[in-house]
Coordinates of C-alpha atoms in Angstrom, one line a residue:
Chain M
M1 CA 0.0 0.1 0.0
T2 CA 1.0 3.6 -0.6
E3 CA 0.6 6.6 1.7
D4 CA -1.9 9.3 0.5
T5 CA 0.8 11.7 1.0
D6 CA 3.2 9.7 -1.1
R7 CA 4.8 12.3 -3.8
G8 CA 4.6 9.4 -6.3
F9 CA 0.6 9.9 -5.7
T10 CA 0.1 13.5 -4.9
L11 CA 2.8 14.8 -7.2
G12 CA 3.6 11.9 -10.1
D13 CA 7.0 12.4 -8.4
G14 CA 8.7 9.1 -9.6
L15 CA 9.6 6.7 -12.1
F16 CA 8.7 3.3 -13.1
E17 CA 9.8 0.5 -15.2
T18 CA 7.6 -2.6 -16.9
V19 CA 9.5 -5.7 -17.1
L20 CA 8.7 -8.7 -19.0
V21 CA 8.6 -12.2 -17.0
V22 CA 8.7 -15.1 -19.0
D23 CA 8.3 -18.3 -16.8
G24 CA 9.7 -16.9 -13.7
Q25 CA 12.4 -15.0 -15.3
P26 CA 12.6 -11.3 -15.7
R27 CA 14.1 -10.4 -19.4
W28 CA 16.8 -7.8 -19.5
L29 CA 16.7 -6.8 -15.6
E30 CA 20.1 -4.9 -15.7
L31 CA 19.0 -2.8 -18.6
H32 CA 15.7 -2.0 -16.6
L33 CA 17.6 -0.9 -13.9
A34 CA 20.4 1.0 -15.9
R35 CA 17.8 2.9 -17.4
L36 CA 15.9 3.7 -14.1
R37 CA 19.3 5.1 -12.4
A38 CA 19.8 7.4 -15.5
G39 CA 16.2 8.7 -15.0
C40 CA 17.2 9.5 -11.3
E41 CA 20.1 11.2 -12.6
V42 CA 17.7 13.3 -14.5
M43 CA 15.2 14.0 -12.0
G44 CA 17.6 14.4 -8.9
L45 CA 16.0 11.0 -7.0
P46 CA 18.2 8.9 -5.2
K47 CA 19.6 5.6 -7.5
P48 CA 18.0 2.1 -6.3
D49 CA 21.0 -0.3 -5.9
H50 CA 19.1 -3.2 -7.4
I51 CA 16.0 -4.2 -8.2
A52 CA 14.5 -6.8 -5.4
V53 CA 12.1 -8.8 -8.1
P54 CA 9.5 -10.6 -5.3
K55 CA 8.6 -14.1 -6.0
L56 CA 7.2 -14.7 -9.7
P57 CA 5.1 -17.4 -11.1
E58 CA 6.9 -20.1 -12.2
A59 CA 5.1 -20.3 -15.5
G60 CA 3.4 -18.0 -18.2
R61 CA 4.1 -14.1 -19.3
Q62 CA 3.8 -11.6 -16.7
A63 CA 4.5 -7.7 -16.9
L64 CA 6.2 -6.6 -13.6
R65 CA 5.6 -3.1 -13.2
V66 CA 8.8 -1.5 -10.5
N67 CA 7.5 1.9 -9.5
W68 CA 10.3 4.1 -8.0
S69 CA 8.6 6.8 -5.9
A70 CA 9.9 9.9 -4.0
G71 CA 8.3 8.9 -1.0
M72 CA 7.0 11.3 1.6
G73 CA 8.0 14.3 2.8
G74 CA 8.6 17.9 1.9
R75 CA 5.7 20.4 1.9
G76 CA 3.9 21.0 -1.7
L77 CA 6.1 20.6 -4.2
D78 CA 9.3 20.6 -2.7
R79 CA 11.1 17.5 -2.0
P80 CA 12.3 17.1 1.4
V81 CA 16.2 17.5 1.9
S82 CA 16.6 13.7 2.5
V83 CA 14.2 12.1 -0.4
A84 CA 13.3 8.3 1.0
A85 CA 12.2 7.0 -2.1
R86 CA 10.7 3.7 -2.3
M87 CA 10.0 0.4 -4.6
T88 CA 7.0 -1.0 -5.0
F89 CA 6.3 -3.9 -7.5
T90 CA 2.7 -4.7 -9.3
L91 CA 2.1 -8.1 -11.5
A92 CA -0.2 -8.6 -14.2
T93 CA -0.6 -10.9 -17.2
A94 CA 1.6 -9.6 -20.1
P95 CA -0.9 -8.6 -22.5
A96 CA -1.0 -10.7 -26.2
L97 CA -1.3 -8.0 -28.5
G98 CA -1.8 -8.8 -32.1
P99 CA -1.0 -5.6 -35.1
A100 CA -1.4 -2.4 -33.8
R101 CA -4.3 0.1 -34.9
L102 CA -2.7 3.4 -34.5
A103 CA -4.7 6.8 -34.3
T104 CA -2.7 10.2 -34.3
A105 CA -3.4 12.1 -31.3
L106 CA -5.1 15.4 -32.1
S107 CA -5.8 16.5 -28.1
V108 CA -2.3 16.1 -27.0
R109 CA 1.2 16.7 -28.0
R110 CA 4.5 15.4 -26.5
N111 CA 6.6 17.9 -24.6
G112 CA 10.3 17.7 -26.0
L113 CA 11.4 20.4 -23.9
S114 CA 10.4 18.8 -20.6
P115 CA 12.8 15.8 -19.3
A116 CA 9.8 13.6 -18.6
S117 CA 9.3 13.3 -22.0
R118 CA 12.4 11.2 -22.4
L119 CA 11.7 9.0 -19.0
K120 CA 8.8 6.6 -17.6
T121 CA 7.7 9.0 -14.9
L122 CA 4.5 8.5 -12.6
S123 CA 3.2 11.5 -14.3
Y124 CA 2.1 9.8 -17.3
V125 CA -1.1 11.6 -18.2
D126 CA -0.7 12.8 -21.6
N127 CA -0.2 9.1 -22.8
V128 CA -3.4 8.2 -20.8
L129 CA -5.3 11.0 -22.4
A130 CA -3.6 10.3 -26.0
R131 CA -4.5 6.3 -25.4
E132 CA -7.8 7.1 -24.6
E133 CA -8.5 9.5 -27.8
A134 CA -7.0 6.6 -29.8
R135 CA -9.3 4.2 -28.1
A136 CA -12.5 6.5 -29.1
S137 CA -11.7 6.5 -32.3
G138 CA -11.6 2.6 -33.0
A139 CA -7.9 2.7 -32.8
D140 CA -6.0 0.5 -29.7
E141 CA -2.8 2.7 -29.9
A142 CA -2.3 6.3 -30.1
L143 CA 0.7 8.3 -32.3
M144 CA 1.7 11.0 -30.6
L145 CA 3.5 14.0 -32.2
N146 CA 5.5 16.7 -30.2
T147 CA 4.8 20.0 -29.6
L148 CA 6.6 21.0 -33.1
G149 CA 4.4 18.7 -35.0
Q150 CA 7.1 16.2 -35.4
V151 CA 6.4 12.2 -35.0
A152 CA 7.4 11.1 -31.5
C153 CA 6.2 7.9 -30.3
A154 CA 3.4 5.8 -29.3
A155 CA 1.4 6.4 -25.9
A156 CA 3.3 3.1 -24.7
A157 CA 5.9 2.1 -27.2
N158 CA 8.4 3.7 -29.6
L159 CA 7.6 4.1 -33.0
F160 CA 9.6 2.9 -36.2
W161 CA 9.0 2.7 -40.0
I162 CA 10.4 1.5 -42.9
R163 CA 11.1 2.7 -46.3
D164 CA 13.0 1.2 -49.4
G165 CA 14.3 -1.3 -47.3
R166 CA 15.8 1.4 -44.6
I167 CA 14.7 1.5 -41.0
F168 CA 14.1 5.0 -39.1
T169 CA 13.1 6.2 -35.9
P170 CA 12.4 9.6 -34.3
S171 CA 15.6 10.8 -32.6
A172 CA 15.5 11.4 -28.5
A173 CA 15.1 15.0 -28.9
C174 CA 11.6 14.9 -30.5
G175 CA 10.5 13.6 -26.9
V176 CA 11.1 9.9 -26.8
L177 CA 11.8 7.3 -24.5
A178 CA 14.9 5.4 -24.5
G179 CA 13.0 2.1 -24.9
I180 CA 15.1 -1.0 -23.9
T181 CA 14.0 -2.4 -27.0
R182 CA 14.4 0.2 -29.2
G183 CA 18.1 0.3 -27.9
R184 CA 18.5 -3.3 -28.7
L185 CA 17.1 -3.4 -31.8
M186 CA 19.4 -0.3 -32.8
Q187 CA 22.5 -2.6 -31.5
A188 CA 21.1 -5.5 -33.7
H189 CA 20.3 -3.6 -37.1
R190 CA 21.1 -0.2 -38.7
V191 CA 18.3 2.3 -38.1
E192 CA 18.3 6.1 -38.7
E193 CA 17.3 8.5 -36.1
V194 CA 16.0 11.3 -37.7
V195 CA 13.4 14.5 -37.1
A196 CA 10.2 13.7 -39.3
G197 CA 6.8 14.6 -39.6
P198 CA 3.9 12.4 -40.2
E199 CA 4.3 12.6 -43.8
A200 CA 7.3 10.2 -43.5
L201 CA 4.6 7.8 -42.1
A202 CA 2.4 8.4 -45.2
A203 CA 5.3 7.4 -47.1
A204 CA 6.4 4.5 -45.4
D205 CA 6.3 0.8 -46.6
A206 CA 5.7 -0.3 -43.0
V207 CA 5.3 0.9 -39.5
F208 CA 5.7 -1.0 -36.2
L209 CA 6.5 -0.4 -32.3
T210 CA 8.5 -1.7 -29.8
N211 CA 8.2 -2.1 -25.9
S212 CA 9.5 -4.5 -23.7
L213 CA 6.1 -6.5 -23.1
T214 CA 5.3 -6.8 -26.8
G215 CA 8.9 -6.8 -28.5
V216 CA 8.2 -5.8 -32.0
R217 CA 4.7 -5.1 -33.0
A218 CA 3.6 -4.5 -36.4
V219 CA 1.2 -1.4 -36.9
K220 CA -1.8 -3.0 -39.7
W221 CA -3.9 0.6 -39.7
L222 CA -3.0 4.1 -39.1
D223 CA -5.4 6.7 -39.2
G224 CA -7.5 5.0 -41.8
R225 CA -4.7 3.8 -44.0
A226 CA -4.6 -0.3 -44.3
L227 CA -1.0 -1.3 -44.1
A228 CA 0.3 -4.6 -45.5
P229 CA 2.5 -7.1 -43.2
H230 CA 6.2 -6.4 -44.2
P231 CA 8.6 -9.1 -44.2
L232 CA 11.3 -7.2 -42.7
V233 CA 8.8 -6.3 -39.7
A234 CA 8.3 -10.0 -39.4
A235 CA 12.3 -10.7 -39.5
L236 CA 13.3 -7.8 -37.0
A237 CA 10.3 -9.5 -34.4
T238 CA 12.0 -12.7 -34.6
S239 CA 15.4 -11.6 -34.2
L240 CA 15.5 -9.9 -30.9
Chain F
M1 CA -4.3 4.7 2.1
T2 CA -3.8 4.1 -1.7
E3 CA -3.2 0.6 -3.4
D4 CA 0.0 0.4 -5.5
T5 CA -2.2 -0.2 -8.3
D6 CA -4.2 2.9 -8.1
R7 CA -4.0 4.8 -11.5
G8 CA -3.4 7.9 -9.4
F9 CA -0.1 6.5 -8.3
T10 CA 0.9 4.7 -11.2
L11 CA 0.0 6.8 -14.2
G12 CA -0.8 10.4 -12.7
D13 CA -4.2 9.9 -14.0
G14 CA -6.3 12.3 -11.9
L15 CA -7.1 15.6 -10.6
F16 CA -6.5 17.5 -7.2
E17 CA -7.6 20.8 -5.4
T18 CA -5.8 22.4 -2.8
V19 CA -8.2 24.4 -0.3
L20 CA -7.5 26.8 2.2
V21 CA -8.9 26.3 5.4
V22 CA -9.1 29.0 7.6
D23 CA -10.3 28.3 11.3
G24 CA -12.2 25.1 10.8
Q25 CA -13.8 26.4 7.5
P26 CA -12.9 25.7 3.8
R27 CA -12.4 28.8 1.5
W28 CA -14.3 28.6 -2.0
L29 CA -15.1 25.2 -1.7
E30 CA -17.9 25.4 -4.5
L31 CA -15.3 27.1 -6.9
H32 CA -12.8 24.3 -6.0
L33 CA -15.6 21.7 -6.9
A34 CA -16.8 23.3 -9.7
R35 CA -13.1 23.5 -11.0
L36 CA -12.7 19.7 -10.4
R37 CA -16.1 18.9 -12.1
A38 CA -14.5 20.7 -15.2
G39 CA -11.0 19.3 -15.0
C40 CA -13.1 15.6 -15.0
E41 CA -15.1 16.9 -18.0
V42 CA -11.8 17.4 -20.0
M43 CA -10.0 14.4 -18.5
G44 CA -13.1 11.9 -19.5
L45 CA -13.3 10.9 -15.5
P46 CA -16.6 10.7 -13.9
K47 CA -17.4 13.6 -11.6
P48 CA -17.7 13.9 -8.0
D49 CA -20.9 15.3 -6.6
H50 CA -19.5 17.3 -3.9
I51 CA -16.4 17.2 -1.6
A52 CA -17.0 15.3 1.8
V53 CA -14.6 17.4 3.4
P54 CA -13.2 15.6 6.5
K55 CA -13.1 16.6 10.0
L56 CA -10.9 19.7 10.1
P57 CA -8.8 21.7 13.3
E58 CA -10.9 24.6 14.6
A59 CA -8.2 27.2 14.9
G60 CA -5.4 28.4 12.2
R61 CA -4.7 27.8 8.4
Q62 CA -4.4 24.7 6.9
A63 CA -4.1 23.3 3.2
L64 CA -6.6 20.5 2.7
R65 CA -5.7 18.7 -0.2
V66 CA -8.4 17.0 -2.2
N67 CA -7.3 14.1 -4.5
W68 CA -9.6 12.6 -7.0
S69 CA -7.9 9.5 -8.4
A70 CA -8.8 7.2 -11.3
G71 CA -8.9 4.5 -9.1
M72 CA -8.2 0.9 -9.7
G73 CA -8.7 -1.0 -12.8
G74 CA -7.7 -1.3 -16.8
R75 CA -4.3 -2.9 -17.9
G76 CA -1.5 -0.5 -18.5
L77 CA -2.5 3.0 -19.8
D78 CA -6.3 1.5 -20.9
R79 CA -8.9 2.8 -18.1
P80 CA -11.5 0.4 -17.3
V81 CA -14.9 0.6 -19.0
S82 CA -16.1 2.0 -15.8
V83 CA -13.8 4.0 -13.6
A84 CA -14.0 3.6 -10.0
A85 CA -12.9 7.4 -9.4
R86 CA -11.9 7.7 -5.4
M87 CA -11.1 10.9 -3.1
T88 CA -8.8 11.0 -0.9
F89 CA -7.7 14.1 1.6
T90 CA -4.7 15.2 3.4
L91 CA -3.9 17.9 5.5
A92 CA -1.0 20.2 6.3
T93 CA -0.5 23.5 7.8
A94 CA -1.1 26.2 5.2
P95 CA 2.5 27.9 4.5
A96 CA 3.3 31.4 5.6
L97 CA 5.1 32.6 2.6
G98 CA 6.7 36.2 2.2
P99 CA 7.4 37.8 -1.1
A100 CA 8.5 35.6 -3.6
R101 CA 12.0 34.9 -5.3
L102 CA 11.3 33.8 -8.9
A103 CA 13.8 32.2 -11.1
T104 CA 13.2 31.2 -14.5
A105 CA 13.0 27.4 -15.3
L106 CA 15.5 26.4 -18.2
S107 CA 15.5 22.4 -18.0
V108 CA 11.4 22.5 -18.2
R109 CA 8.9 24.1 -20.7
R110 CA 5.2 24.1 -20.0
N111 CA 2.9 22.3 -22.6
G112 CA 0.4 24.7 -23.7
L113 CA -0.4 21.4 -26.1
S114 CA -1.5 19.3 -23.8
P115 CA -4.7 19.5 -21.7
A116 CA -3.0 18.8 -18.5
S117 CA -1.1 22.3 -18.6
R118 CA -4.5 24.0 -17.9
L119 CA -5.6 21.4 -14.8
K120 CA -3.9 20.3 -11.8
T121 CA -3.7 16.8 -12.6
L122 CA -1.9 13.9 -10.4
S123 CA 0.9 14.1 -13.1
Y124 CA 2.8 17.6 -11.8
V125 CA 6.3 16.4 -12.3
D126 CA 7.0 19.2 -14.3
N127 CA 6.2 21.2 -11.9
V128 CA 8.5 19.5 -9.3
L129 CA 11.5 19.6 -11.4
A130 CA 10.9 23.3 -12.3
R131 CA 10.6 24.1 -8.7
E132 CA 13.7 22.1 -7.9
E133 CA 15.7 23.8 -10.2
A134 CA 14.5 27.1 -8.9
R135 CA 15.5 26.1 -5.3
A136 CA 19.1 24.8 -6.6
S137 CA 19.6 28.5 -7.8
G138 CA 18.7 30.1 -4.6
A139 CA 15.1 31.0 -5.7
D140 CA 12.2 29.6 -3.7
E141 CA 9.7 29.4 -7.2
A142 CA 10.1 28.7 -10.7
L143 CA 8.8 30.7 -13.4
M144 CA 7.6 28.6 -16.3
L145 CA 7.8 29.5 -20.2
N146 CA 5.5 27.2 -22.5
T147 CA 7.2 25.5 -25.4
L148 CA 6.6 28.8 -27.5
G149 CA 8.7 30.6 -25.0
Q150 CA 6.1 32.5 -23.6
V151 CA 5.4 33.0 -20.2
A152 CA 2.8 31.1 -18.6
C153 CA 2.8 30.8 -14.8
A154 CA 4.9 30.0 -11.5
A155 CA 5.5 26.1 -10.3
A156 CA 2.3 26.5 -7.8
A157 CA 0.9 29.8 -8.7
N158 CA -0.5 32.1 -11.5
L159 CA 1.5 35.0 -12.8
F160 CA 0.6 38.4 -13.2
W161 CA 2.4 41.7 -13.6
I162 CA 1.7 45.4 -13.5
R163 CA 2.9 48.2 -15.5
D164 CA 1.7 51.8 -15.7
G165 CA -1.0 50.9 -13.4
R166 CA -2.3 48.1 -15.5
I167 CA -2.6 44.2 -15.0
F168 CA -1.4 42.0 -16.8
T169 CA -1.7 37.7 -16.9
P170 CA -1.0 35.0 -19.3
S171 CA -4.0 33.7 -21.2
A172 CA -5.4 30.5 -20.6
A173 CA -3.9 29.5 -24.1
C174 CA -0.4 29.7 -23.0
G175 CA -0.7 26.5 -20.5
V176 CA -2.1 28.1 -17.5
L177 CA -4.2 26.5 -14.9
A178 CA -7.6 28.4 -14.6
G179 CA -6.9 29.6 -10.7
I180 CA -9.5 30.2 -8.1
T181 CA -7.5 33.2 -6.9
R182 CA -7.2 34.1 -10.5
G183 CA -10.3 34.3 -11.2
R184 CA -11.5 36.1 -8.4
L185 CA -8.9 38.8 -9.0
M186 CA -10.2 39.2 -12.6
Q187 CA -14.1 39.3 -11.6
A188 CA -13.0 42.3 -9.0
H189 CA -10.4 43.7 -11.1
R190 CA -9.8 44.6 -14.8
V191 CA -7.0 42.0 -15.8
E192 CA -5.6 41.9 -19.3
E193 CA -5.0 38.9 -20.3
V194 CA -2.2 38.5 -22.9
V195 CA 0.5 36.3 -24.6
A196 CA 3.9 37.7 -24.0
G197 CA 7.4 36.7 -23.5
P198 CA 9.9 37.2 -20.8
E199 CA 10.8 40.6 -22.3
A200 CA 7.1 41.9 -20.3
L201 CA 8.2 40.9 -17.1
A202 CA 11.8 42.3 -17.7
A203 CA 9.9 45.7 -18.3
A204 CA 7.2 45.3 -15.4
D205 CA 6.9 47.7 -12.4
A206 CA 5.6 45.0 -10.4
V207 CA 5.3 41.0 -10.7
F208 CA 3.1 38.9 -8.4
L209 CA 1.5 35.6 -8.1
T210 CA -1.7 34.2 -6.9
N211 CA -2.8 30.6 -5.6
S212 CA -5.7 29.5 -3.1
L213 CA -3.1 29.4 -0.2
T214 CA -1.4 32.4 -0.3
G215 CA -3.5 34.7 -2.4
V216 CA -1.9 37.4 -4.0
R217 CA 2.0 36.9 -3.3
A218 CA 4.5 39.8 -4.3
V219 CA 7.4 38.6 -6.3
K220 CA 10.8 40.5 -5.0
W221 CA 13.4 38.8 -7.0
L222 CA 13.4 37.7 -10.5
D223 CA 16.2 36.1 -12.2
G224 CA 18.9 38.6 -10.2
R225 CA 16.8 41.9 -10.6
A226 CA 15.5 43.1 -7.4
L227 CA 11.6 44.2 -7.4
A228 CA 10.7 47.1 -5.2
P229 CA 7.6 46.8 -3.3
H230 CA 4.3 48.1 -5.3
P231 CA 1.4 49.7 -3.9
L232 CA -1.4 48.0 -5.9
V233 CA 0.4 44.7 -5.4
A234 CA -0.6 45.8 -1.5
A235 CA -4.0 47.0 -2.3
L236 CA -4.9 43.9 -4.2
A237 CA -3.7 41.5 -1.7
T238 CA -6.1 42.8 0.9
S239 CA -8.9 43.2 -1.7
L240 CA -9.6 39.8 -1.9

């Protein structure tokens, strides 16, 4: 349980990680810890030494959420002199998702001029609102543009597209999380980080998403345009 | 206590109000309820019928924080079909603050293209980071610009300035909360809502802040420039 005065609850002052667990084994846990610690550096929060993973089911695929909250103390926005950060966990069955139906969020833009746009903070309401809008329009995931109108990411995934066999993704400066799967894909394959508008997606041969739970996820529909399966997306999905 | 899976905690999916309590009486409670309900409309959350204020101390000045969280349920970002929003309260002694020392936040800009910039959501980390930066520079409050470089507000207050006897404040479109005290001041006095850059503050005769806890609060220092007390600010402070 979390105190009602916990800064993670009252202010969204904290970070989280979503770790895929397969048959009792957390995947890429050290990468998640490293990203969490890097986020603490940016946010001015104390860094956890490790992630003391709780007891996990021995079979199946779960989503382990690791919350690192700034904890209690301080008046209003001001953090206490010594921040007592706390780690909590929640566990859920990992979703089994097919190809995504993506709709561009019109009601909310991503703020590349906030450090939070490159972090998984407990202040995630922009992503919630983008997802709500997408679902209301019959899609199941949102494409988020940043305040400059550049393509950034999905509400809960990084964004990639393919054109003429080349792989592209928005650069971090666009307000993009340094996704674990995004990083692994960029280590294993040549990916071009670019600053681009929605016209780049309109001209793409294929669009796909990545995150820790679903790996590579094809996009089959984008703002009313059907996208055919692409062999490179399928190859990337099995390569990771 | 709040569940670790509460969407207010995990995603900052919710709203809050900060109500001044004087000698056991909550001030402007109906205005706070109306704003909370208007925020629910924007966010797609169920609206509370009333604020069931808990037992309050009979003397002194307190800050009553009313949290309205989206509660539990849903997977990841997706809200459940029926949102079970929940209200919680925390109470603290209201701060007694003197004139503010204001420093412009350089590390974070306010996102006028998110509805959250005009609401008191549980996703307040941008404000926390702006305040942290201001305090690290020896100030006690942050001036926040929006992504277009226009002046918006302080981290926990609305912003006003005076020039040649005229009162100015950033318009809502700049990414500004519809503050209760801001609204009361604008009802009682002629205030010009404008879109302006930092040069407007540099040329101002006086700068002041408003919020529900401190009412009108003079600014005595802005980015290294000392500001003398101004009779109109003092008059406005006593008029509300």
